């Protein structure tokens, strides 16, 4: 169970009735987009409607060691990158060079754990990582500017989150309501995903200060949804619909539409078939050999999902999430995450140096591809 430095307490997670809530619309004062990065200007022709990769790919940067998360720091190609095993945060410059911004202290790497998700909000860098006593989320003052960023003081928002050598979750993102969302894996204790007194197998929702929002579905609890095995991707469409990609076990990986207080069935159900038991079915599922859906982003009206085992990107229409287009199948190996790039492009991050892939020359890399309207 998670212990916070602020108001989240292991003893505070209660079992109460489900509540129906709606995400608050983003205001002009909120400078974070749903990926957690500073808001970049969306091209008018790609802001709505279906979009798709179209054109030659180029390498943004190569030679990365087990990259996990990327957040852009402005409208251009500058970005921050987390390296899972070394616990380094790198700054990427527009010319493809990198420099170390800092090393997150106390990170324990092992299996799937280490330095995982990053999110930016109001000039602070939020970091999900594995420590000796469990997973945690910290907030760092991001000091300096492009080309000279450093990590300042750290504040722990929540710690002692369930951890293991696998199923660590790790994705964090700011929603259109300005709240911080975090995926916590079941850490190998699948039964805990159904236990509202445990933070394992959950999506959490916190304020940027680590407090529990008053309108969370369970009083005094950071839990936003439950019954998850290992959520790896979070994103929102323009109308506030929240999507999450999730690793299954032996049968089905999932794409879910997340509603506050809802139960997505794990471990009682894997994939569809749980509605008659009060669980929420995924809007799309795949055989585990074909997917392992990791990072997720929404550009226009298309959900893009990076796939590790499937070694491809999938593009999914927001208005028809049961369908999908496949891109770059087998061309780049394992793909860990995906995000909107600058100037009508999409970025995706390979993950062939994490011990489970077959590295190509100069792996791992961030790849850029132009986007166009249509499918």
PDB file of C-alpha atoms in Angstrom, residues 49-341:
ATOM      1  CA  UNK A  49     -10.171  14.138 -37.513  1.00  0.00           C
ATOM      2  CA  UNK A  50      -8.269  10.927 -38.200  1.00  0.00           C
ATOM      3  CA  UNK A  51      -4.518  11.187 -38.729  1.00  0.00           C
ATOM      4  CA  UNK A  52      -1.996   8.631 -39.954  1.00  0.00           C
ATOM      5  CA  UNK A  53       1.754   8.277 -40.562  1.00  0.00           C
ATOM      6  CA  UNK A  54       2.598   9.211 -44.135  1.00  0.00           C
ATOM      7  CA  UNK A  55       6.127   9.659 -45.430  1.00  0.00           C
ATOM      8  CA  UNK A  56       9.710   8.703 -44.747  1.00  0.00           C
ATOM      9  CA  UNK A  57      10.906   8.098 -41.209  1.00  0.00           C
ATOM     10  CA  UNK A  58      13.969   9.807 -39.776  1.00  0.00           C
ATOM     11  CA  UNK A  59      15.977   9.223 -36.608  1.00  0.00           C
ATOM     12  CA  UNK A  60      15.645  11.981 -34.029  1.00  0.00           C
ATOM     13  CA  UNK A  61      18.312  10.432 -31.782  1.00  0.00           C
ATOM     14  CA  UNK A  62      20.121   7.070 -31.636  1.00  0.00           C
ATOM     15  CA  UNK A  63      22.290   5.184 -29.182  1.00  0.00           C
ATOM     16  CA  UNK A  64      19.897   5.301 -26.200  1.00  0.00           C
ATOM     17  CA  UNK A  65      20.130   2.619 -23.495  1.00  0.00           C
ATOM     18  CA  UNK A  66      16.724   1.258 -22.411  1.00  0.00           C
ATOM     19  CA  UNK A  67      14.702   4.466 -22.878  1.00  0.00           C
ATOM     20  CA  UNK A  68      11.257   4.368 -21.268  1.00  0.00           C
ATOM     21  CA  UNK A  69       9.481   7.743 -21.344  1.00  0.00           C
ATOM     22  CA  UNK A  70       9.850  10.946 -23.381  1.00  0.00           C
ATOM     23  CA  UNK A  71       8.274  14.354 -22.772  1.00  0.00           C
ATOM     24  CA  UNK A  72       8.760  17.329 -25.052  1.00  0.00           C
ATOM     25  CA  UNK A  73       9.730  20.583 -23.381  1.00  0.00           C
ATOM     26  CA  UNK A  74       8.259  22.971 -25.946  1.00  0.00           C
ATOM     27  CA  UNK A  75       7.027  23.378 -29.503  1.00  0.00           C
ATOM     28  CA  UNK A  76      10.296  22.166 -31.052  1.00  0.00           C
ATOM     29  CA  UNK A  77      12.316  18.964 -30.911  1.00  0.00           C
ATOM     30  CA  UNK A  78      13.730  19.523 -27.424  1.00  0.00           C
ATOM     31  CA  UNK A  79      12.693  16.807 -24.979  1.00  0.00           C
ATOM     32  CA  UNK A  80      13.542  14.914 -21.803  1.00  0.00           C
ATOM     33  CA  UNK A  81      14.117  11.130 -21.851  1.00  0.00           C
ATOM     34  CA  UNK A  82      14.150   8.629 -18.976  1.00  0.00           C
ATOM     35  CA  UNK A  83      16.633   5.746 -19.114  1.00  0.00           C
ATOM     36  CA  UNK A  84      15.228   2.837 -17.112  1.00  0.00           C
ATOM     37  CA  UNK A  85      18.405   1.100 -15.986  1.00  0.00           C
ATOM     38  CA  UNK A  86      20.839   3.987 -15.387  1.00  0.00           C
ATOM     39  CA  UNK A  87      18.162   6.250 -13.785  1.00  0.00           C
ATOM     40  CA  UNK A  88      19.406   9.145 -15.912  1.00  0.00           C
ATOM     41  CA  UNK A  89      17.217  11.907 -17.291  1.00  0.00           C
ATOM     42  CA  UNK A  90      18.617  13.078 -20.636  1.00  0.00           C
ATOM     43  CA  UNK A  91      17.908  16.321 -22.447  1.00  0.00           C
ATOM     44  CA  UNK A  92      17.500  15.981 -26.199  1.00  0.00           C
ATOM     45  CA  UNK A  93      18.392  18.987 -28.322  1.00  0.00           C
ATOM     46  CA  UNK A  94      17.016  19.853 -31.740  1.00  0.00           C
ATOM     47  CA  UNK A  95      20.237  18.671 -33.437  1.00  0.00           C
ATOM     48  CA  UNK A  96      19.910  15.142 -31.992  1.00  0.00           C
ATOM     49  CA  UNK A  97      22.472  15.594 -29.236  1.00  0.00           C
ATOM     50  CA  UNK A  98      21.899  14.593 -25.624  1.00  0.00           C
ATOM     51  CA  UNK A  99      23.183  15.713 -22.254  1.00  0.00           C
ATOM     52  CA  UNK A 100      22.479  14.397 -18.753  1.00  0.00           C
ATOM     53  CA  UNK A 101      20.074  16.597 -16.813  1.00  0.00           C
ATOM     54  CA  UNK A 102      20.475  14.516 -13.670  1.00  0.00           C
ATOM     55  CA  UNK A 103      20.330  11.055 -12.158  1.00  0.00           C
ATOM     56  CA  UNK A 104      17.328  10.199 -10.003  1.00  0.00           C
ATOM     57  CA  UNK A 105      18.667   9.102  -6.628  1.00  0.00           C
ATOM     58  CA  UNK A 106      17.733   5.855  -4.948  1.00  0.00           C
ATOM     59  CA  UNK A 107      16.478   4.048  -8.049  1.00  0.00           C
ATOM     60  CA  UNK A 108      16.742   0.279  -7.898  1.00  0.00           C
ATOM     61  CA  UNK A 109      16.799  -1.388 -11.288  1.00  0.00           C
ATOM     62  CA  UNK A 110      15.725  -4.986 -11.664  1.00  0.00           C
ATOM     63  CA  UNK A 111      13.593  -6.629 -14.342  1.00  0.00           C
ATOM     64  CA  UNK A 112      10.916  -4.136 -15.389  1.00  0.00           C
ATOM     65  CA  UNK A 113      11.635  -1.694 -12.560  1.00  0.00           C
ATOM     66  CA  UNK A 114      13.851   1.382 -12.609  1.00  0.00           C
ATOM     67  CA  UNK A 115      13.335   4.932 -13.856  1.00  0.00           C
ATOM     68  CA  UNK A 116      10.016   4.786 -15.706  1.00  0.00           C
ATOM     69  CA  UNK A 117       7.457   7.491 -16.471  1.00  0.00           C
ATOM     70  CA  UNK A 118       8.002  11.234 -16.826  1.00  0.00           C
ATOM     71  CA  UNK A 119       5.468  14.071 -16.942  1.00  0.00           C
ATOM     72  CA  UNK A 120       5.881  17.856 -17.087  1.00  0.00           C
ATOM     73  CA  UNK A 121       3.568  20.343 -15.406  1.00  0.00           C
ATOM     74  CA  UNK A 122       4.083  23.995 -14.465  1.00  0.00           C
ATOM     75  CA  UNK A 123       7.864  23.805 -14.853  1.00  0.00           C
ATOM     76  CA  UNK A 124       8.114  20.751 -12.610  1.00  0.00           C
ATOM     77  CA  UNK A 125       9.238  17.288 -13.690  1.00  0.00           C
ATOM     78  CA  UNK A 126       7.250  14.395 -12.245  1.00  0.00           C
ATOM     79  CA  UNK A 127       9.043  11.047 -12.094  1.00  0.00           C
ATOM     80  CA  UNK A 128       7.853   7.477 -11.449  1.00  0.00           C
ATOM     81  CA  UNK A 129      10.633   5.156 -10.321  1.00  0.00           C
ATOM     82  CA  UNK A 130      11.406   2.009  -8.357  1.00  0.00           C
ATOM     83  CA  UNK A 131      13.159   2.389  -5.011  1.00  0.00           C
ATOM     84  CA  UNK A 132      14.268  -0.174  -2.425  1.00  0.00           C
ATOM     85  CA  UNK A 133      10.916   0.017  -0.595  1.00  0.00           C
ATOM     86  CA  UNK A 134       8.642   0.128  -3.648  1.00  0.00           C
ATOM     87  CA  UNK A 135       7.614   2.344  -6.516  1.00  0.00           C
ATOM     88  CA  UNK A 136       7.162   6.071  -5.954  1.00  0.00           C
ATOM     89  CA  UNK A 137       6.275   9.332  -7.633  1.00  0.00           C
ATOM     90  CA  UNK A 138       8.473  12.365  -7.054  1.00  0.00           C
ATOM     91  CA  UNK A 139       8.264  15.970  -8.215  1.00  0.00           C
ATOM     92  CA  UNK A 140      11.470  17.781  -9.157  1.00  0.00           C
ATOM     93  CA  UNK A 141      12.037  21.457  -9.688  1.00  0.00           C
ATOM     94  CA  UNK A 142      13.212  21.631 -13.304  1.00  0.00           C
ATOM     95  CA  UNK A 143      15.769  24.422 -13.247  1.00  0.00           C
ATOM     96  CA  UNK A 144      17.372  26.295 -16.111  1.00  0.00           C
ATOM     97  CA  UNK A 145      16.190  26.370 -19.697  1.00  0.00           C
ATOM     98  CA  UNK A 146      16.720  24.604 -23.011  1.00  0.00           C
ATOM     99  CA  UNK A 147      20.299  23.371 -23.190  1.00  0.00           C
ATOM    100  CA  UNK A 148      20.955  23.830 -19.469  1.00  0.00           C
ATOM    101  CA  UNK A 149      18.204  22.031 -17.554  1.00  0.00           C
ATOM    102  CA  UNK A 150      19.085  20.538 -14.161  1.00  0.00           C
ATOM    103  CA  UNK A 151      17.085  18.662 -11.556  1.00  0.00           C
ATOM    104  CA  UNK A 152      16.435  20.686  -8.427  1.00  0.00           C
ATOM    105  CA  UNK A 153      14.906  19.638  -5.154  1.00  0.00           C
ATOM    106  CA  UNK A 154      12.696  16.543  -5.022  1.00  0.00           C
ATOM    107  CA  UNK A 155       9.373  16.172  -3.210  1.00  0.00           C
ATOM    108  CA  UNK A 156       7.932  12.687  -2.744  1.00  0.00           C
ATOM    109  CA  UNK A 157       4.216  12.694  -3.554  1.00  0.00           C
ATOM    110  CA  UNK A 158       3.531   9.019  -2.880  1.00  0.00           C
ATOM    111  CA  UNK A 159       5.781   6.046  -2.173  1.00  0.00           C
ATOM    112  CA  UNK A 160       5.728   2.414  -1.026  1.00  0.00           C
ATOM    113  CA  UNK A 161       3.672   1.613  -4.113  1.00  0.00           C
ATOM    114  CA  UNK A 162       3.606  -2.121  -4.921  1.00  0.00           C
ATOM    115  CA  UNK A 163       6.723  -3.186  -6.839  1.00  0.00           C
ATOM    116  CA  UNK A 164       8.286  -6.324  -8.216  1.00  0.00           C
ATOM    117  CA  UNK A 165      10.675  -7.342 -10.972  1.00  0.00           C
ATOM    118  CA  UNK A 166       7.599  -7.234 -13.228  1.00  0.00           C
ATOM    119  CA  UNK A 167       4.195  -5.517 -13.448  1.00  0.00           C
ATOM    120  CA  UNK A 168       5.348  -2.151 -12.102  1.00  0.00           C
ATOM    121  CA  UNK A 169       3.016   0.046 -14.158  1.00  0.00           C
ATOM    122  CA  UNK A 170       4.938   3.303 -14.313  1.00  0.00           C
ATOM    123  CA  UNK A 171       3.072   5.557 -16.736  1.00  0.00           C
ATOM    124  CA  UNK A 172       2.205   9.020 -15.435  1.00  0.00           C
ATOM    125  CA  UNK A 173       0.354  11.790 -17.258  1.00  0.00           C
ATOM    126  CA  UNK A 174      -1.596  14.946 -16.545  1.00  0.00           C
ATOM    127  CA  UNK A 175      -5.197  14.824 -17.651  1.00  0.00           C
ATOM    128  CA  UNK A 176      -7.228  17.675 -19.128  1.00  0.00           C
ATOM    129  CA  UNK A 177      -8.463  18.375 -15.587  1.00  0.00           C
ATOM    130  CA  UNK A 178      -4.921  19.233 -14.442  1.00  0.00           C
ATOM    131  CA  UNK A 179      -4.704  16.155 -12.218  1.00  0.00           C
ATOM    132  CA  UNK A 180      -1.869  13.624 -12.170  1.00  0.00           C
ATOM    133  CA  UNK A 181      -2.786  10.085 -13.234  1.00  0.00           C
ATOM    134  CA  UNK A 182      -0.506   7.114 -12.575  1.00  0.00           C
ATOM    135  CA  UNK A 183      -0.673   3.429 -13.460  1.00  0.00           C
ATOM    136  CA  UNK A 184       0.363   0.959 -10.759  1.00  0.00           C
ATOM    137  CA  UNK A 185       0.811  -2.682 -11.767  1.00  0.00           C
ATOM    138  CA  UNK A 186      -0.379  -5.643  -9.733  1.00  0.00           C
ATOM    139  CA  UNK A 187       3.285  -6.440  -8.912  1.00  0.00           C
ATOM    140  CA  UNK A 188       2.586 -10.127  -9.386  1.00  0.00           C
ATOM    141  CA  UNK A 189      -0.128 -10.258  -6.681  1.00  0.00           C
ATOM    142  CA  UNK A 190      -3.082 -10.437  -9.031  1.00  0.00           C
ATOM    143  CA  UNK A 191      -5.710 -10.713  -6.292  1.00  0.00           C
ATOM    144  CA  UNK A 192      -4.730  -7.250  -5.019  1.00  0.00           C
ATOM    145  CA  UNK A 193      -6.122  -5.676  -8.206  1.00  0.00           C
ATOM    146  CA  UNK A 194      -9.620  -6.364  -6.812  1.00  0.00           C
ATOM    147  CA  UNK A 195      -8.793  -5.110  -3.305  1.00  0.00           C
ATOM    148  CA  UNK A 196      -9.739  -1.457  -2.807  1.00  0.00           C
ATOM    149  CA  UNK A 197      -7.485  -1.389   0.252  1.00  0.00           C
ATOM    150  CA  UNK A 198      -4.456  -1.973  -2.007  1.00  0.00           C
ATOM    151  CA  UNK A 199      -2.987   0.344  -4.638  1.00  0.00           C
ATOM    152  CA  UNK A 200      -1.800  -2.609  -6.752  1.00  0.00           C
ATOM    153  CA  UNK A 201      -3.500  -3.032 -10.116  1.00  0.00           C
ATOM    154  CA  UNK A 202      -4.962   0.464 -10.107  1.00  0.00           C
ATOM    155  CA  UNK A 203      -4.952   3.794 -11.922  1.00  0.00           C
ATOM    156  CA  UNK A 204      -4.419   6.581  -9.394  1.00  0.00           C
ATOM    157  CA  UNK A 205      -5.463  10.244  -9.535  1.00  0.00           C
ATOM    158  CA  UNK A 206      -3.668  12.884  -7.472  1.00  0.00           C
ATOM    159  CA  UNK A 207      -3.338  16.643  -7.384  1.00  0.00           C
ATOM    160  CA  UNK A 208       0.048  18.028  -8.493  1.00  0.00           C
ATOM    161  CA  UNK A 209       0.894  18.310  -4.776  1.00  0.00           C
ATOM    162  CA  UNK A 210       0.130  14.638  -4.120  1.00  0.00           C
ATOM    163  CA  UNK A 211      -3.182  15.167  -2.371  1.00  0.00           C
ATOM    164  CA  UNK A 212      -6.345  13.156  -3.016  1.00  0.00           C
ATOM    165  CA  UNK A 213      -8.810  15.230  -5.082  1.00  0.00           C
ATOM    166  CA  UNK A 214     -12.141  15.719  -3.338  1.00  0.00           C
ATOM    167  CA  UNK A 215     -14.046  14.370  -6.370  1.00  0.00           C
ATOM    168  CA  UNK A 216     -12.212  11.035  -6.586  1.00  0.00           C
ATOM    169  CA  UNK A 217     -14.676   8.121  -6.688  1.00  0.00           C
ATOM    170  CA  UNK A 218     -13.622   6.642  -3.319  1.00  0.00           C
ATOM    171  CA  UNK A 219     -13.370   9.094  -0.386  1.00  0.00           C
ATOM    172  CA  UNK A 220      -9.823   9.779   0.803  1.00  0.00           C
ATOM    173  CA  UNK A 221      -8.429   7.342  -1.770  1.00  0.00           C
ATOM    174  CA  UNK A 222      -6.183   8.034  -4.776  1.00  0.00           C
ATOM    175  CA  UNK A 223      -7.790   5.122  -6.657  1.00  0.00           C
ATOM    176  CA  UNK A 224      -9.448   6.190  -9.911  1.00  0.00           C
ATOM    177  CA  UNK A 225     -10.088   2.719 -11.379  1.00  0.00           C
ATOM    178  CA  UNK A 226      -9.301  -0.860 -10.388  1.00  0.00           C
ATOM    179  CA  UNK A 227      -9.040  -4.399 -11.716  1.00  0.00           C
ATOM    180  CA  UNK A 228      -5.926  -3.757 -13.828  1.00  0.00           C
ATOM    181  CA  UNK A 229      -2.985  -6.086 -14.419  1.00  0.00           C
ATOM    182  CA  UNK A 230      -0.341  -3.723 -15.790  1.00  0.00           C
ATOM    183  CA  UNK A 231      -1.451  -0.497 -17.471  1.00  0.00           C
ATOM    184  CA  UNK A 232       1.339   0.987 -19.606  1.00  0.00           C
ATOM    185  CA  UNK A 233      -0.310   3.796 -21.579  1.00  0.00           C
ATOM    186  CA  UNK A 234      -2.610   6.717 -20.668  1.00  0.00           C
ATOM    187  CA  UNK A 235      -4.143   9.369 -22.915  1.00  0.00           C
ATOM    188  CA  UNK A 236      -7.205  11.531 -23.535  1.00  0.00           C
ATOM    189  CA  UNK A 237      -9.145  12.499 -26.620  1.00  0.00           C
ATOM    190  CA  UNK A 238     -10.394  16.042 -27.175  1.00  0.00           C
ATOM    191  CA  UNK A 239     -13.782  15.251 -25.626  1.00  0.00           C
ATOM    192  CA  UNK A 240     -12.151  14.052 -22.373  1.00  0.00           C
ATOM    193  CA  UNK A 241     -12.431  10.302 -23.016  1.00  0.00           C
ATOM    194  CA  UNK A 242      -9.628   8.554 -21.152  1.00  0.00           C
ATOM    195  CA  UNK A 243      -7.888   5.601 -22.822  1.00  0.00           C
ATOM    196  CA  UNK A 244      -5.513   3.089 -21.220  1.00  0.00           C
ATOM    197  CA  UNK A 245      -3.474   0.275 -22.769  1.00  0.00           C
ATOM    198  CA  UNK A 246      -2.923  -2.805 -20.623  1.00  0.00           C
ATOM    199  CA  UNK A 247      -0.839  -5.975 -20.671  1.00  0.00           C
ATOM    200  CA  UNK A 248      -2.796  -9.194 -20.318  1.00  0.00           C
ATOM    201  CA  UNK A 249      -1.369 -12.510 -19.175  1.00  0.00           C
ATOM    202  CA  UNK A 250      -1.795 -15.436 -21.559  1.00  0.00           C
ATOM    203  CA  UNK A 251      -4.870 -14.578 -23.595  1.00  0.00           C
ATOM    204  CA  UNK A 252      -5.597 -10.916 -24.309  1.00  0.00           C
ATOM    205  CA  UNK A 253      -4.010  -7.495 -24.088  1.00  0.00           C
ATOM    206  CA  UNK A 254      -6.478  -4.637 -23.843  1.00  0.00           C
ATOM    207  CA  UNK A 255      -7.424  -1.104 -24.806  1.00  0.00           C
ATOM    208  CA  UNK A 256      -9.839   0.296 -22.231  1.00  0.00           C
ATOM    209  CA  UNK A 257     -11.939   3.428 -21.901  1.00  0.00           C
ATOM    210  CA  UNK A 258     -11.496   4.453 -18.279  1.00  0.00           C
ATOM    211  CA  UNK A 259     -14.423   5.628 -16.167  1.00  0.00           C
ATOM    212  CA  UNK A 260     -13.922   6.739 -12.548  1.00  0.00           C
ATOM    213  CA  UNK A 261     -14.635   4.041  -9.977  1.00  0.00           C
ATOM    214  CA  UNK A 262     -14.986   1.296 -12.569  1.00  0.00           C
ATOM    215  CA  UNK A 263     -13.586  -2.218 -12.275  1.00  0.00           C
ATOM    216  CA  UNK A 264     -11.844  -3.725 -15.329  1.00  0.00           C
ATOM    217  CA  UNK A 265     -11.964  -7.296 -14.133  1.00  0.00           C
ATOM    218  CA  UNK A 266      -8.422  -8.536 -13.528  1.00  0.00           C
ATOM    219  CA  UNK A 267      -7.784 -11.261 -12.409  1.00  0.00           C
ATOM    220  CA  UNK A 268     -11.363 -12.534 -12.656  1.00  0.00           C
ATOM    221  CA  UNK A 269     -11.536 -11.722 -16.371  1.00  0.00           C
ATOM    222  CA  UNK A 270      -8.855 -11.226 -19.023  1.00  0.00           C
ATOM    223  CA  UNK A 271     -10.223  -9.478 -22.110  1.00  0.00           C
ATOM    224  CA  UNK A 272     -13.941  -9.340 -22.838  1.00  0.00           C
ATOM    225  CA  UNK A 273     -16.637 -11.341 -21.112  1.00  0.00           C
ATOM    226  CA  UNK A 274     -16.900  -9.648 -17.754  1.00  0.00           C
ATOM    227  CA  UNK A 275     -19.922  -7.393 -18.205  1.00  0.00           C
ATOM    228  CA  UNK A 276     -22.339  -9.890 -16.659  1.00  0.00           C
ATOM    229  CA  UNK A 277     -20.111  -9.879 -13.542  1.00  0.00           C
ATOM    230  CA  UNK A 278     -20.152  -6.093 -13.233  1.00  0.00           C
ATOM    231  CA  UNK A 279     -16.794  -5.513 -14.908  1.00  0.00           C
ATOM    232  CA  UNK A 280     -16.044  -3.149 -17.814  1.00  0.00           C
ATOM    233  CA  UNK A 281     -15.006  -4.875 -21.039  1.00  0.00           C
ATOM    234  CA  UNK A 282     -12.143  -3.523 -23.168  1.00  0.00           C
ATOM    235  CA  UNK A 283     -13.077  -1.693 -26.360  1.00  0.00           C
ATOM    236  CA  UNK A 284     -10.427  -3.714 -28.188  1.00  0.00           C
ATOM    237  CA  UNK A 285      -8.297  -6.748 -27.364  1.00  0.00           C
ATOM    238  CA  UNK A 286      -5.390  -8.552 -29.005  1.00  0.00           C
ATOM    239  CA  UNK A 287      -3.583 -11.835 -28.561  1.00  0.00           C
ATOM    240  CA  UNK A 288      -0.632 -11.201 -26.265  1.00  0.00           C
ATOM    241  CA  UNK A 289       1.888 -12.340 -28.902  1.00  0.00           C
ATOM    242  CA  UNK A 290       0.567  -9.624 -31.226  1.00  0.00           C
ATOM    243  CA  UNK A 291       0.608  -6.668 -28.877  1.00  0.00           C
ATOM    244  CA  UNK A 292       2.062  -5.962 -25.392  1.00  0.00           C
ATOM    245  CA  UNK A 293       0.621  -2.445 -25.757  1.00  0.00           C
ATOM    246  CA  UNK A 294       2.836   0.092 -24.018  1.00  0.00           C
ATOM    247  CA  UNK A 295       2.811   3.891 -24.397  1.00  0.00           C
ATOM    248  CA  UNK A 296      -0.233   5.645 -25.803  1.00  0.00           C
ATOM    249  CA  UNK A 297      -1.008   9.090 -27.169  1.00  0.00           C
ATOM    250  CA  UNK A 298      -3.964  10.729 -28.883  1.00  0.00           C
ATOM    251  CA  UNK A 299      -3.378  12.997 -31.888  1.00  0.00           C
ATOM    252  CA  UNK A 300      -6.472  14.508 -33.452  1.00  0.00           C
ATOM    253  CA  UNK A 301      -9.083  11.766 -33.319  1.00  0.00           C
ATOM    254  CA  UNK A 302      -6.596   8.876 -33.471  1.00  0.00           C
ATOM    255  CA  UNK A 303      -5.235   6.852 -30.559  1.00  0.00           C
ATOM    256  CA  UNK A 304      -1.698   5.642 -31.269  1.00  0.00           C
ATOM    257  CA  UNK A 305      -0.349   2.694 -29.256  1.00  0.00           C
ATOM    258  CA  UNK A 306       3.246   1.448 -29.138  1.00  0.00           C
ATOM    259  CA  UNK A 307       3.564  -2.346 -29.064  1.00  0.00           C
ATOM    260  CA  UNK A 308       6.500  -4.283 -27.644  1.00  0.00           C
ATOM    261  CA  UNK A 309       5.775  -7.919 -28.453  1.00  0.00           C
ATOM    262  CA  UNK A 310       3.782  -6.908 -31.537  1.00  0.00           C
ATOM    263  CA  UNK A 311       6.679  -4.727 -32.773  1.00  0.00           C
ATOM    264  CA  UNK A 312       4.444  -2.146 -34.404  1.00  0.00           C
ATOM    265  CA  UNK A 313       2.370   0.984 -33.939  1.00  0.00           C
ATOM    266  CA  UNK A 314      -1.394   0.791 -33.998  1.00  0.00           C
ATOM    267  CA  UNK A 315      -3.673   3.678 -34.933  1.00  0.00           C
ATOM    268  CA  UNK A 316      -7.200   3.471 -33.521  1.00  0.00           C
ATOM    269  CA  UNK A 317     -10.083   5.834 -34.336  1.00  0.00           C
ATOM    270  CA  UNK A 318     -11.498   7.548 -31.256  1.00  0.00           C
ATOM    271  CA  UNK A 319     -15.019   7.128 -32.635  1.00  0.00           C
ATOM    272  CA  UNK A 320     -14.490   3.437 -33.532  1.00  0.00           C
ATOM    273  CA  UNK A 321     -12.053   2.050 -30.937  1.00  0.00           C
ATOM    274  CA  UNK A 322     -12.764  -1.556 -31.915  1.00  0.00           C
ATOM    275  CA  UNK A 323     -10.842  -1.095 -35.193  1.00  0.00           C
ATOM    276  CA  UNK A 324      -7.158  -0.439 -35.886  1.00  0.00           C
ATOM    277  CA  UNK A 325      -4.531   0.248 -38.529  1.00  0.00           C
ATOM    278  CA  UNK A 326      -1.032  -1.244 -38.212  1.00  0.00           C
ATOM    279  CA  UNK A 327       2.174   0.649 -39.012  1.00  0.00           C
ATOM    280  CA  UNK A 328       5.883  -0.321 -39.198  1.00  0.00           C
ATOM    281  CA  UNK A 329       5.223  -3.974 -38.303  1.00  0.00           C
ATOM    282  CA  UNK A 330       8.571  -5.698 -37.702  1.00  0.00           C
ATOM    283  CA  UNK A 331      10.618  -2.747 -38.984  1.00  0.00           C
ATOM    284  CA  UNK A 332      11.939  -1.307 -35.732  1.00  0.00           C
ATOM    285  CA  UNK A 333      11.609  -4.126 -33.210  1.00  0.00           C
ATOM    286  CA  UNK A 334      10.032  -3.442 -29.850  1.00  0.00           C
ATOM    287  CA  UNK A 335       8.335  -0.048 -29.531  1.00  0.00           C
ATOM    288  CA  UNK A 336       7.971   1.326 -25.996  1.00  0.00           C
ATOM    289  CA  UNK A 337       6.204   4.655 -26.306  1.00  0.00           C
ATOM    290  CA  UNK A 338       4.722   7.133 -28.756  1.00  0.00           C
ATOM    291  CA  UNK A 339       4.018  10.863 -28.587  1.00  0.00           C
ATOM    292  CA  UNK A 340       3.140  13.835 -30.746  1.00  0.00           C
ATOM    293  CA  UNK A 341       6.256  15.344 -32.321  1.00  0.00           C
TER     294      UNK A 341
END
